[in-house]
XYZ file of N, CA, C and O in Angstrom:
840
model
N 68.717 192.633 59.681
C 69.790 192.341 59.070
C 70.886 193.491 59.133
O 70.585 194.581 59.325
N 72.152 192.948 59.639
C 73.186 193.987 60.057
C 74.178 193.934 58.804
O 74.606 193.247 58.027
N 74.714 195.332 58.603
C 75.375 195.829 57.531
C 76.303 196.648 58.002
O 76.497 197.047 58.975
N 77.511 196.950 57.218
C 78.408 198.062 57.167
C 78.396 198.759 56.226
O 77.774 198.501 55.050
N 78.677 199.934 56.400
C 78.684 201.031 55.509
C 79.782 200.731 54.238
O 80.772 200.513 54.539
N 79.326 201.072 53.160
C 80.231 200.562 51.974
C 81.444 201.480 51.639
O 82.092 201.364 50.621
N 81.170 202.925 51.965
C 81.999 204.062 51.327
C 83.110 204.614 52.501
O 82.404 204.608 53.754
N 84.079 204.928 52.101
C 85.036 205.679 53.297
C 84.194 207.327 52.983
O 83.921 207.570 51.945
N 84.602 208.313 53.817
C 84.418 209.479 53.824
C 85.244 210.009 52.632
O 86.032 209.523 52.114
N 84.444 210.993 51.847
C 85.102 211.797 50.946
C 85.556 213.069 51.274
O 84.779 213.695 51.768
N 86.794 213.173 51.374
C 87.227 214.237 52.062
C 88.227 215.339 50.694
O 89.209 214.763 50.693
N 87.842 216.277 50.329
C 88.799 217.186 49.170
C 89.782 217.883 49.967
O 89.748 217.818 51.473
N 90.902 218.464 49.331
C 91.672 219.122 50.299
C 91.133 220.507 50.788
O 90.179 220.985 50.097
N 91.402 220.893 51.825
C 91.124 222.013 52.633
C 89.762 222.357 52.664
O 88.918 222.983 52.320
N 88.842 221.115 52.972
C 87.158 221.196 53.267
C 86.956 222.038 54.358
O 87.622 222.504 55.323
N 85.888 222.831 53.832
C 85.155 223.812 54.818
C 83.893 223.493 55.499
O 83.488 224.077 56.199
N 83.350 222.410 54.820
C 82.041 221.803 55.021
C 81.766 220.203 55.001
O 82.707 220.021 54.118
N 81.034 219.806 55.716
C 80.900 218.276 55.599
C 79.549 218.199 55.772
O 78.569 218.640 56.583
N 79.093 217.687 54.604
C 77.452 216.700 54.491
C 77.611 215.401 55.223
O 78.276 214.695 54.676
N 76.748 215.244 56.191
C 76.577 214.206 56.644
C 75.202 213.583 56.827
O 74.175 214.062 56.952
N 75.381 212.120 56.277
C 74.280 211.498 56.131
C 73.977 210.231 57.295
O 74.863 210.196 58.162
N 73.004 209.105 56.832
C 72.915 208.156 57.588
C 73.672 207.063 57.033
O 74.933 206.630 57.651
N 73.185 206.382 56.036
C 73.593 205.530 55.355
C 72.790 205.340 54.221
O 72.037 205.476 53.914
N 73.561 204.601 52.834
C 72.830 204.243 51.720
C 71.799 203.196 51.724
O 71.970 202.727 52.796
N 71.057 203.393 50.883
C 70.039 202.150 50.914
C 70.695 200.861 50.642
O 71.831 200.730 50.538
N 69.749 199.752 51.155
C 70.299 198.498 51.492
C 71.378 198.096 50.447
O 72.319 197.395 50.385
N 70.526 198.144 48.933
C 71.059 197.700 48.085
C 72.871 198.058 47.699
O 73.439 197.447 47.011
N 73.424 199.308 48.025
C 74.280 199.548 47.981
C 75.319 199.057 49.050
O 76.481 199.325 48.931
N 74.763 198.466 50.052
C 75.686 197.644 50.965
C 75.876 195.914 51.347
O 75.601 195.712 52.245
N 76.267 195.707 49.677
C 76.462 194.463 49.852
C 75.235 193.287 50.211
O 75.956 192.388 51.010
N 74.197 193.921 50.073
C 73.078 192.690 50.202
C 72.952 191.674 49.083
O 73.304 191.949 48.113
N 72.976 190.514 49.877
C 72.941 189.490 49.015
C 71.612 189.156 47.905
O 71.576 188.606 47.066
N 70.681 189.804 48.548
C 69.306 189.608 47.941
C 68.807 190.824 46.532
O 68.109 190.926 45.934
N 69.459 192.326 46.879
C 69.280 193.178 46.230
C 70.213 193.861 45.652
O 71.307 193.792 46.120
N 70.212 194.593 44.748
C 71.475 195.058 44.049
C 71.337 196.200 43.378
O 70.262 196.792 42.881
N 72.323 197.051 42.869
C 72.317 198.117 42.361
C 71.715 198.370 41.406
O 71.992 197.468 40.395
N 70.987 199.034 40.886
C 70.080 199.351 39.538
C 70.857 200.148 38.528
O 71.636 200.556 38.805
N 70.249 199.768 37.289
C 70.992 200.700 35.980
C 71.113 201.878 36.219
O 72.105 202.574 36.004
N 70.045 202.757 36.724
C 70.090 204.081 36.900
C 70.851 204.657 38.328
O 70.630 206.041 38.389
N 71.170 203.812 38.911
C 71.878 204.264 40.245
C 73.589 204.649 40.072
O 73.780 204.201 39.101
N 74.097 205.333 40.913
C 75.322 205.416 40.614
C 76.000 205.049 42.130
O 75.424 205.072 43.142
N 77.161 204.139 42.113
C 77.679 203.421 43.394
C 78.460 204.451 44.130
O 79.851 204.448 44.235
N 77.723 205.467 44.715
C 78.261 206.293 45.676
C 77.285 207.216 46.681
O 76.109 206.530 46.602
N 77.939 208.140 47.296
C 76.749 208.490 48.384
C 75.351 209.201 47.761
O 75.783 210.099 46.631
N 74.417 208.786 48.112
C 73.109 209.343 47.408
C 72.894 209.262 45.986
O 72.467 209.772 45.272
N 73.480 208.080 45.688
C 73.554 207.437 44.429
C 72.122 206.965 43.608
O 72.126 206.645 42.888
N 71.104 206.593 44.842
C 69.973 206.257 44.440
C 69.358 207.091 43.211
O 69.078 208.354 43.099
N 68.784 206.487 42.129
C 68.197 207.238 41.115
C 66.857 208.038 41.624
O 66.394 209.077 40.904
N 66.152 207.545 42.363
C 65.100 208.256 43.114
C 65.229 209.247 44.287
O 64.243 209.599 44.850
N 66.191 209.388 44.510
C 66.805 210.738 45.543
C 67.211 211.927 44.795
O 67.997 211.744 43.915
N 66.731 212.959 45.590
C 66.959 213.929 44.764
C 68.041 215.069 45.235
O 68.334 216.147 45.088
N 68.879 214.382 46.271
C 69.974 215.002 46.712
C 70.864 216.001 45.781
O 71.089 216.998 46.093
N 71.435 214.864 44.733
C 72.143 216.034 43.828
C 71.483 216.854 42.960
O 72.385 218.220 42.397
N 70.263 216.679 42.667
C 69.641 217.687 42.091
C 69.496 219.068 43.297
O 69.376 220.322 42.464
N 69.070 218.784 44.315
C 69.039 219.985 45.386
C 70.251 220.980 45.551
O 70.549 221.897 45.442
N 71.513 219.618 45.716
C 72.820 220.640 45.760
C 73.236 221.266 44.497
O 73.894 222.324 44.581
N 73.195 220.650 43.538
C 73.680 221.269 42.344
C 73.017 222.604 42.159
O 73.485 223.596 41.591
N 71.851 222.547 42.401
C 71.044 223.576 41.988
C 71.253 224.807 43.063
O 71.379 226.096 42.709
N 71.143 224.365 44.331
C 71.781 225.113 45.188
C 73.394 226.058 45.011
O 73.637 227.048 45.465
N 74.348 225.240 44.599
C 75.520 225.750 44.161
C 75.751 226.654 42.515
O 76.596 226.396 42.508
N 74.658 226.284 41.866
C 74.413 226.899 40.902
C 75.433 226.202 39.506
O 76.087 226.692 39.073
N 75.247 225.158 40.091
C 76.031 224.223 39.116
C 75.111 222.726 38.158
O 74.100 222.805 38.760
N 75.724 222.251 37.348
C 75.128 221.402 36.491
C 74.854 220.216 37.184
O 75.895 219.944 38.266
N 73.918 219.437 37.150
C 73.609 217.948 38.202
C 74.670 217.375 37.649
O 74.971 216.800 36.762
N 75.598 216.821 38.667
C 76.406 215.725 38.245
C 75.592 214.481 38.281
O 74.851 214.028 38.677
N 76.378 213.338 36.970
C 75.548 212.537 36.603
C 76.115 211.058 36.793
O 76.021 210.087 36.999
N 77.630 211.294 37.275
C 78.733 210.326 37.675
C 79.525 210.432 38.715
O 79.606 211.421 39.334
N 79.976 209.537 39.275
C 80.706 209.468 40.684
C 81.692 210.612 40.330
O 81.987 211.260 41.343
N 82.588 210.394 39.193
C 83.483 211.557 38.987
C 83.139 212.871 39.054
O 83.715 213.777 39.849
N 81.860 212.964 38.480
C 81.149 214.540 38.410
C 80.852 214.634 39.709
O 80.920 215.905 40.225
N 80.547 214.055 40.485
C 80.030 214.264 41.933
C 80.981 214.929 42.774
O 80.796 215.623 43.464
N 81.977 213.859 42.976
C 83.864 214.085 43.656
C 83.937 215.693 42.711
O 84.257 216.338 43.861
N 84.060 215.951 41.743
C 84.478 216.970 41.378
C 83.499 218.308 41.871
O 84.103 219.135 42.064
N 82.308 218.247 41.543
C 81.494 219.283 42.111
C 81.604 219.627 43.632
O 81.850 220.496 44.465
N 81.925 218.352 44.585
C 82.523 218.305 45.836
C 83.725 219.047 46.254
O 83.943 219.901 46.970
N 84.748 218.766 45.461
C 85.975 219.474 45.565
C 86.076 220.870 45.127
O 86.507 221.645 45.801
N 85.107 221.031 44.165
C 85.420 222.487 43.574
C 84.860 223.409 44.662
O 85.043 224.402 44.783
N 83.809 223.166 45.774
C 83.195 223.848 46.479
C 83.596 223.315 47.959
O 83.003 223.840 49.228
N 84.798 222.674 48.282
C 85.370 222.253 49.119
C 84.713 221.883 50.284
O 84.188 222.150 51.675
N 83.671 220.652 49.824
C 82.463 220.154 50.764
C 82.807 218.506 51.174
O 83.484 218.013 50.072
N 83.148 218.162 51.970
C 83.359 216.650 52.296
C 82.291 216.114 52.549
O 80.885 216.726 53.089
N 82.089 214.467 52.575
C 80.746 213.703 52.604
C 80.959 212.679 53.606
O 81.959 211.790 52.742
N 80.113 212.268 54.250
C 80.562 211.144 55.028
C 79.184 210.783 55.662
O 77.916 211.427 55.287
N 78.807 209.577 56.133
C 77.803 209.094 57.029
C 77.753 209.103 58.521
O 79.202 208.416 58.517
N 76.982 208.925 59.298
C 77.402 208.889 60.668
C 77.129 207.714 61.051
O 77.926 207.190 62.299
N 76.857 206.594 60.443
C 76.730 205.296 60.860
C 77.606 204.376 60.181
O 77.906 204.488 58.673
N 78.614 203.376 60.641
C 79.556 202.482 60.220
C 79.095 201.099 60.255
O 79.065 200.431 59.487
N 78.363 200.790 61.135
C 77.599 199.659 61.370
C 76.151 199.592 61.887
O 76.091 200.486 63.040
N 75.068 198.697 61.146
C 73.933 199.102 61.658
C 72.980 198.248 61.320
O 73.397 197.243 60.391
N 71.709 197.895 61.779
C 70.846 197.231 61.731
C 69.591 197.579 60.589
O 69.263 198.872 61.337
N 69.349 196.881 59.759
C 68.125 197.573 59.121
C 66.878 196.505 58.830
O 67.031 195.634 58.977
N 66.116 196.907 58.951
C 64.609 196.159 58.911
C 64.098 196.130 57.632
O 63.668 197.045 56.996
N 63.992 194.893 57.109
C 63.023 194.674 55.832
C 63.922 195.589 54.306
O 63.164 196.163 53.778
N 64.904 195.701 54.526
C 65.417 196.331 53.181
C 65.301 197.860 53.336
O 65.421 198.451 52.451
N 64.763 198.216 54.387
C 64.231 200.051 54.195
C 65.177 200.829 54.190
O 66.269 200.421 54.834
N 64.983 201.720 53.564
C 65.960 202.779 53.392
C 65.952 203.733 54.518
O 66.404 204.878 54.377
N 64.419 204.022 55.302
C 64.317 205.030 56.059
C 65.143 205.021 57.218
O 65.344 203.937 57.681
N 65.230 205.915 57.804
C 66.054 206.197 58.866
C 65.409 205.674 60.170
O 66.047 204.936 61.196
N 64.080 205.710 60.033
C 63.418 204.748 61.401
C 63.226 203.604 61.446
O 63.078 203.231 62.456
N 63.734 203.130 60.221
C 63.866 201.698 60.485
C 65.622 200.918 60.527
O 65.650 199.997 60.259
N 66.369 201.709 60.849
C 67.800 201.238 60.976
C 68.139 201.772 62.317
O 67.813 202.847 63.099
N 68.708 200.969 63.050
C 69.381 200.974 64.466
C 70.977 200.804 64.374
O 71.537 200.189 63.830
N 71.260 201.937 65.025
C 72.887 201.911 64.883
C 73.495 200.817 65.893
O 72.970 201.080 66.891
N 74.680 200.522 65.394
C 75.553 199.513 66.236
C 76.790 200.377 66.492
O 77.155 200.028 67.577
N 77.394 200.674 65.770
C 78.451 201.645 65.629
C 78.506 202.898 65.165
O 78.338 202.957 63.582
N 78.846 204.146 65.548
C 78.915 205.369 64.823
C 80.295 205.370 63.794
O 81.540 204.393 64.490
N 80.516 205.978 62.962
C 81.854 206.201 62.363
C 82.658 207.225 62.420
O 82.530 208.232 62.529
N 83.809 206.528 63.289
C 84.470 207.607 63.856
C 85.518 208.349 62.946
O 86.203 209.229 63.364
N 85.634 208.082 61.615
C 86.020 208.434 60.881
C 85.642 209.724 60.513
O 86.157 210.575 59.788
N 84.659 210.302 60.977
C 84.295 212.024 60.732
C 85.025 213.014 61.950
O 84.804 213.818 61.542
N 85.505 212.192 62.696
C 86.111 213.211 63.848
C 87.242 214.065 63.441
O 87.248 215.078 63.302
N 88.269 213.405 62.477
C 89.278 214.339 62.016
C 88.794 215.359 60.988
O 89.408 216.515 60.968
N 87.892 215.006 60.272
C 86.921 215.690 59.496
C 86.254 217.344 60.039
O 86.678 217.955 59.669
N 85.775 216.816 61.149
C 85.275 217.740 62.065
C 86.409 219.023 62.455
O 85.929 220.421 63.051
N 87.623 218.530 62.609
C 88.468 219.217 63.017
C 89.033 220.637 62.169
O 89.939 221.235 62.073
N 88.578 219.910 60.535
C 89.106 220.612 59.541
C 88.097 221.891 58.927
O 88.136 222.801 58.511
N 86.438 221.369 59.453
C 85.553 222.208 58.376
C 84.993 223.248 59.831
O 85.192 223.328 60.980
N 83.972 224.190 59.233
C 83.456 225.005 59.946
C 81.921 225.275 60.095
O 81.155 225.712 60.627
N 81.161 223.856 59.202
C 79.818 223.817 59.279
C 79.642 222.358 58.824
O 80.583 221.845 58.051
N 78.690 221.969 59.328
C 77.997 220.590 58.937
C 76.746 220.720 58.627
O 75.759 220.973 59.417
N 76.614 220.221 57.946
C 75.093 219.693 57.232
C 74.220 218.394 57.218
O 75.134 217.361 56.707
N 73.496 218.363 57.986
C 73.039 216.801 58.580
C 71.914 216.788 57.540
O 70.857 217.443 57.747
N 71.832 215.744 57.009
C 70.642 215.297 56.003
C 69.269 214.835 56.448
O 68.456 214.735 55.359
N 69.151 214.973 57.884
C 67.876 214.771 58.226
C 67.699 214.933 60.064
O 68.868 215.161 60.145
N 66.740 215.093 60.315
C 66.225 215.295 61.841
C 67.219 213.943 62.414
O 68.097 214.355 63.480
N 66.925 212.904 62.119
C 67.638 211.516 62.485
C 69.115 211.882 62.982
O 69.729 211.209 63.448
N 69.641 212.237 61.255
C 71.258 212.245 61.415
C 71.701 213.051 62.337
O 72.549 212.841 63.286
N 70.879 214.353 62.792
C 71.405 215.131 63.734
C 71.493 214.462 65.109
O 72.380 214.776 65.791
N 70.261 213.860 65.274
C 70.331 213.335 66.812
C 71.466 212.049 66.995
O 71.941 211.651 68.043
N 71.436 211.493 66.095
C 72.897 210.397 65.908
C 74.100 210.974 66.247
O 74.700 210.497 66.921
N 74.069 212.374 65.463
C 75.592 213.052 65.601
C 75.584 213.446 67.010
O 76.644 213.371 67.661
N 74.438 214.248 67.523
C 74.472 214.631 68.950
C 74.726 213.394 69.774
O 75.783 213.365 71.007
N 73.927 212.182 69.707
C 74.427 210.919 70.661
C 76.066 210.401 70.631
O 76.439 210.135 71.423
N 76.481 210.681 69.570
C 77.819 210.154 69.405
C 78.706 211.475 69.988
O 79.924 210.857 70.763
N 78.713 212.623 69.804
C 79.394 213.609 70.144
C 79.759 214.093 71.444
O 80.486 214.406 72.172
N 78.273 214.098 72.057
C 78.294 214.702 73.359
C 78.847 213.835 74.410
O 79.835 214.414 75.054
N 79.216 212.496 74.566
C 79.892 211.833 75.243
C 81.541 212.247 74.927
O 82.290 211.715 75.936
N 81.778 212.664 74.067
C 83.013 212.970 73.779
C 83.386 214.209 73.969
O 84.488 214.721 74.152
N 82.490 215.098 74.781
C 82.733 216.341 75.140
C 82.081 217.617 74.089
O 82.297 218.724 74.774
N 81.481 217.247 73.501
C 81.024 218.057 72.433
C 79.936 218.638 73.002
O 78.999 217.939 73.820
N 79.654 220.043 72.999
C 78.304 220.788 73.315
C 77.826 221.357 72.258
O 78.392 222.157 71.255
N 76.328 221.196 72.300
C 75.347 221.819 71.245
C 74.294 222.708 71.940
O 73.765 222.223 72.791
N 74.757 223.911 71.353
C 73.723 225.237 71.464
C 72.909 225.519 70.561
O 73.507 225.967 69.658
N 71.877 225.245 70.802
C 70.582 225.871 69.974
C 70.673 227.177 69.493
O 71.030 228.338 70.133
N 70.594 227.684 68.202
C 71.110 229.022 67.544
C 69.435 229.447 67.968
O 68.424 229.271 68.491
N 70.028 230.783 68.361
C 68.591 231.972 69.088
C 67.416 231.913 68.518
O 66.474 232.238 68.895
N 67.582 231.774 67.133
C 66.401 232.453 66.033
C 65.851 231.331 64.924
O 65.179 231.442 64.344
N 66.795 230.087 65.222
C 66.691 228.932 64.086
C 66.780 227.635 64.934
O 67.625 227.343 64.934
N 65.478 226.644 64.829
C 65.588 225.748 65.681
C 66.070 224.686 64.579
O 66.706 223.535 65.220
N 66.544 224.895 63.606
C 67.408 223.847 62.823
C 68.787 224.122 62.598
O 69.425 223.749 61.699
N 69.294 224.976 63.570
C 70.386 225.366 63.801
C 71.288 225.267 64.752
O 70.465 225.516 65.988
N 72.319 224.818 65.112
C 73.209 224.665 66.428
C 75.001 225.132 66.254
O 75.247 224.800 65.502
N 75.058 225.755 67.370
C 76.537 225.860 67.503
C 77.235 224.651 68.182
O 76.735 224.297 69.478
N 78.146 224.310 67.766
C 78.860 222.950 68.416
C 80.139 223.033 68.799
O 81.103 223.826 67.802
N 80.599 222.841 69.840
C 82.056 223.258 70.249
C 82.437 222.337 71.258
O 81.996 221.145 71.635
N 84.136 221.971 70.999
C 84.731 221.240 71.965
C 85.966 222.201 72.486
O 86.503 222.468 71.769
N 85.653 222.422 73.577
C 86.613 223.336 74.455
C 87.031 224.440 73.705
O 86.110 225.121 72.954
N 88.247 224.636 73.452
C 88.481 225.921 72.622
C 88.956 225.232 71.214
O 89.837 226.228 70.501
N 88.945 224.076 71.105
C 89.717 223.399 69.856
C 88.750 223.560 68.609
O 89.255 223.637 67.446
N 87.502 223.270 68.705
C 86.650 223.054 67.661
C 85.518 224.019 67.740
O 84.288 223.875 68.722
N 85.014 224.629 66.712
C 83.955 225.624 66.670
C 83.019 225.103 65.247
O 83.622 225.595 64.220
N 81.839 224.657 65.516
C 81.178 224.434 64.238
C 79.859 224.829 64.441
O 78.993 225.128 65.303
N 79.255 225.326 62.943
C 77.692 225.342 62.788
C 77.137 224.204 62.407
O 77.591 223.624 61.387
N 75.911 223.829 63.046
C 75.575 222.380 62.584
C 74.131 223.006 61.833
O 73.229 223.526 62.771
N 73.765 222.420 60.951
C 72.700 222.847 60.071
C 71.781 221.421 59.625
O 72.545 220.699 58.848
N 70.183 221.511 60.047
C 69.587 220.233 59.743
C 68.857 220.553 58.712
O 67.829 221.628 58.213
N 69.400 219.983 57.465
C 68.357 219.994 56.250
C 67.311 219.234 56.362
O 67.107 218.503 56.897
N 66.302 219.349 55.542
C 65.334 218.712 54.852
C 65.645 217.350 54.468
O 66.535 217.672 53.386
N 65.264 216.369 54.568
C 65.759 215.215 53.851
C 65.292 214.969 52.421
O 64.336 215.507 51.798
N 66.476 214.594 51.641
C 66.282 214.664 50.303
C 65.446 213.343 49.431
O 65.563 213.115 48.375
N 64.920 212.641 50.670
C 64.201 211.374 50.068
C 62.773 211.777 49.292
O 62.391 212.930 49.768
N 62.421 211.016 48.589
C 61.009 211.264 48.046
C 59.874 211.349 48.866
O 59.313 212.126 49.181
N 60.031 210.379 49.930
C 59.048 210.488 51.013
C 58.989 211.407 51.719
O 57.850 211.753 52.487
N 60.231 211.852 52.091
C 60.124 213.106 53.337
C 58.878 214.590 52.684
O 58.998 215.268 53.454
N 58.940 214.751 51.503
C 58.232 215.410 50.802
C 56.689 215.846 51.419
O 56.149 216.714 51.793
N 56.312 214.494 51.921
C 54.918 214.346 52.630
C 54.770 215.005 53.932
O 54.042 215.880 53.936
N 55.968 214.940 54.550
C 56.077 215.696 55.941
C 55.869 217.026 55.797
O 55.732 217.911 56.729
N 56.702 217.853 54.796
C 56.848 219.404 54.572
C 55.630 219.710 54.709
O 55.634 221.071 54.393
N 54.555 219.309 54.054
C 53.061 219.840 53.793
C 52.633 220.465 55.223
O 51.749 221.340 55.270
N 53.032 219.948 56.198
C 52.637 220.273 57.666
C 53.458 221.557 58.031
O 53.077 222.104 58.921
N 54.369 222.104 57.429
C 55.578 222.848 57.837
C 55.043 224.383 57.905
O 54.043 224.756 56.712
N 55.181 224.821 58.944
C 54.488 226.221 59.403
C 54.720 226.989 58.123
O 53.993 228.032 57.584
N 55.940 227.297 58.005
C 56.556 228.274 56.732
C 56.271 227.853 55.598
O 55.949 228.943 54.857
N 56.155 226.681 55.134
C 55.658 226.261 53.878
C 54.110 226.751 53.408
O 54.064 227.251 52.488
N 53.679 226.503 54.688
C 51.989 226.735 54.745
C 51.823 228.448 54.355
O 50.754 228.643 53.786
N 52.560 228.890 55.210
C 52.676 230.653 55.044
C 53.065 230.908 53.279
O 51.935 231.686 52.756
N 53.991 230.411 52.741
C 54.282 230.687 51.455
C 53.161 230.378 50.434
O 53.162 230.730 49.421
N 52.519 229.093 50.652
C 51.710 228.549 50.110
C 50.295 229.604 49.794
O 49.671 229.510 48.794
N 50.085 230.262 50.967
C 49.228 231.191 51.059
C 49.559 232.069 50.210
O 48.041 232.882 49.509
N 50.581 232.741 50.035
C 50.823 233.739 48.860
C 50.947 233.202 47.481
O 50.677 233.989 46.547
N 51.233 231.940 47.335
C 51.214 231.298 45.916
C 50.722 229.833 46.118
O 51.650 228.859 46.307
N 49.678 229.598 45.546
C 48.711 228.552 45.554
C 49.701 227.250 44.753
O 49.465 226.116 45.270
N 50.550 227.588 44.016
C 51.211 226.730 43.399
C 52.393 226.456 43.725
O 53.306 225.539 42.969
N 52.961 227.132 44.957
C 53.848 226.723 45.408
C 53.979 225.198 46.188
O 53.275 225.012 47.080
N 54.869 224.195 45.721
C 54.810 222.929 46.356
C 56.071 222.653 47.148
O 56.830 223.473 47.350
N 55.965 221.460 47.877
C 56.828 221.134 48.858
C 58.151 220.949 48.380
O 59.270 221.235 48.917
N 58.200 220.270 46.890
C 59.652 220.431 46.329
C 60.389 221.774 45.812
O 61.427 221.957 46.075
N 59.672 222.847 45.723
C 59.869 224.063 45.373
C 60.400 224.520 47.170
O 61.558 225.332 46.873
N 59.809 224.230 47.981
C 59.927 224.627 49.199
C 61.234 224.018 49.842
O 62.180 224.911 50.106
N 61.545 222.759 49.480
C 62.785 222.157 49.772
C 63.938 222.746 49.310
O 64.875 223.022 49.645
N 63.834 223.061 47.679
C 64.621 223.295 46.832
C 65.120 224.940 47.453
O 66.485 225.303 47.411
N 64.186 225.901 47.596
C 64.660 226.886 48.110
C 65.330 226.834 49.420
O 66.330 227.849 49.682
N 65.217 226.212 50.228
C 65.784 226.099 51.615
C 67.122 225.586 51.536
O 67.884 225.896 52.032
N 67.292 224.583 50.489
C 68.592 224.351 50.171
C 69.571 225.485 49.745
O 70.624 225.629 49.961
N 68.835 226.107 48.718
C 69.711 227.125 48.038
C 70.259 228.339 49.231
O 71.302 228.694 49.331
N 69.270 228.574 50.244
C 69.514 229.662 51.269
C 70.766 229.061 52.224
O 71.276 229.793 52.648
N 70.511 227.761 52.434
C 71.484 227.147 53.541
C 72.968 227.176 52.809
O 73.548 227.423 53.544
N 72.795 226.763 51.505
C 74.289 226.563 51.010
C 74.899 227.961 50.229
O 76.113 227.951 49.988
N 74.039 228.896 50.711
C 74.441 229.998 49.825
C 74.835 231.238 50.957
O 75.126 232.194 50.756
N 75.010 230.791 52.066
C 74.961 231.717 53.351
C 76.554 231.871 53.478
O 77.350 230.921 53.052
């Protein structure tokens, strides 16, 4: 199934950071057979079973936004832009998983945002790989951080210098994979009640409070 991204980027005045995802779930993308649910919000990460807004609001010490207006207000207050890397894509069986999505066209509307911000948060490893595949042919260089494998310095000649951070995916299914994370396992030995959800929340807080 070929779909187009349903939302334009959200860009507040004077953004300093960009949160970059892949694409909303199928029901948000004008699918003829599935529809937005009563508990969903018609905006980025609007799925009722996605933890993104819980994670972000906790990391920023804010109340959890419940409506599109509140979500936009939180982003504006903290000078955060929001967009997705894919503009047109193929999706297998209505799946929301990045692994079942194939890029057809990248979202060129992120390019002017990259000129304004100094940090990009990718909300999964796959988003980072798509971003790298899009930007490298345009001359962007990706340099791994010397002590953190989820951080990269991204540059374009002398005009753009960015820090790129790979977040743990906010999807529910992503928590299963965190059980094998070495740092999580180390922390769990110190506290047997420490969960993967707590580990992900602590990581978002650390990344957004730097």
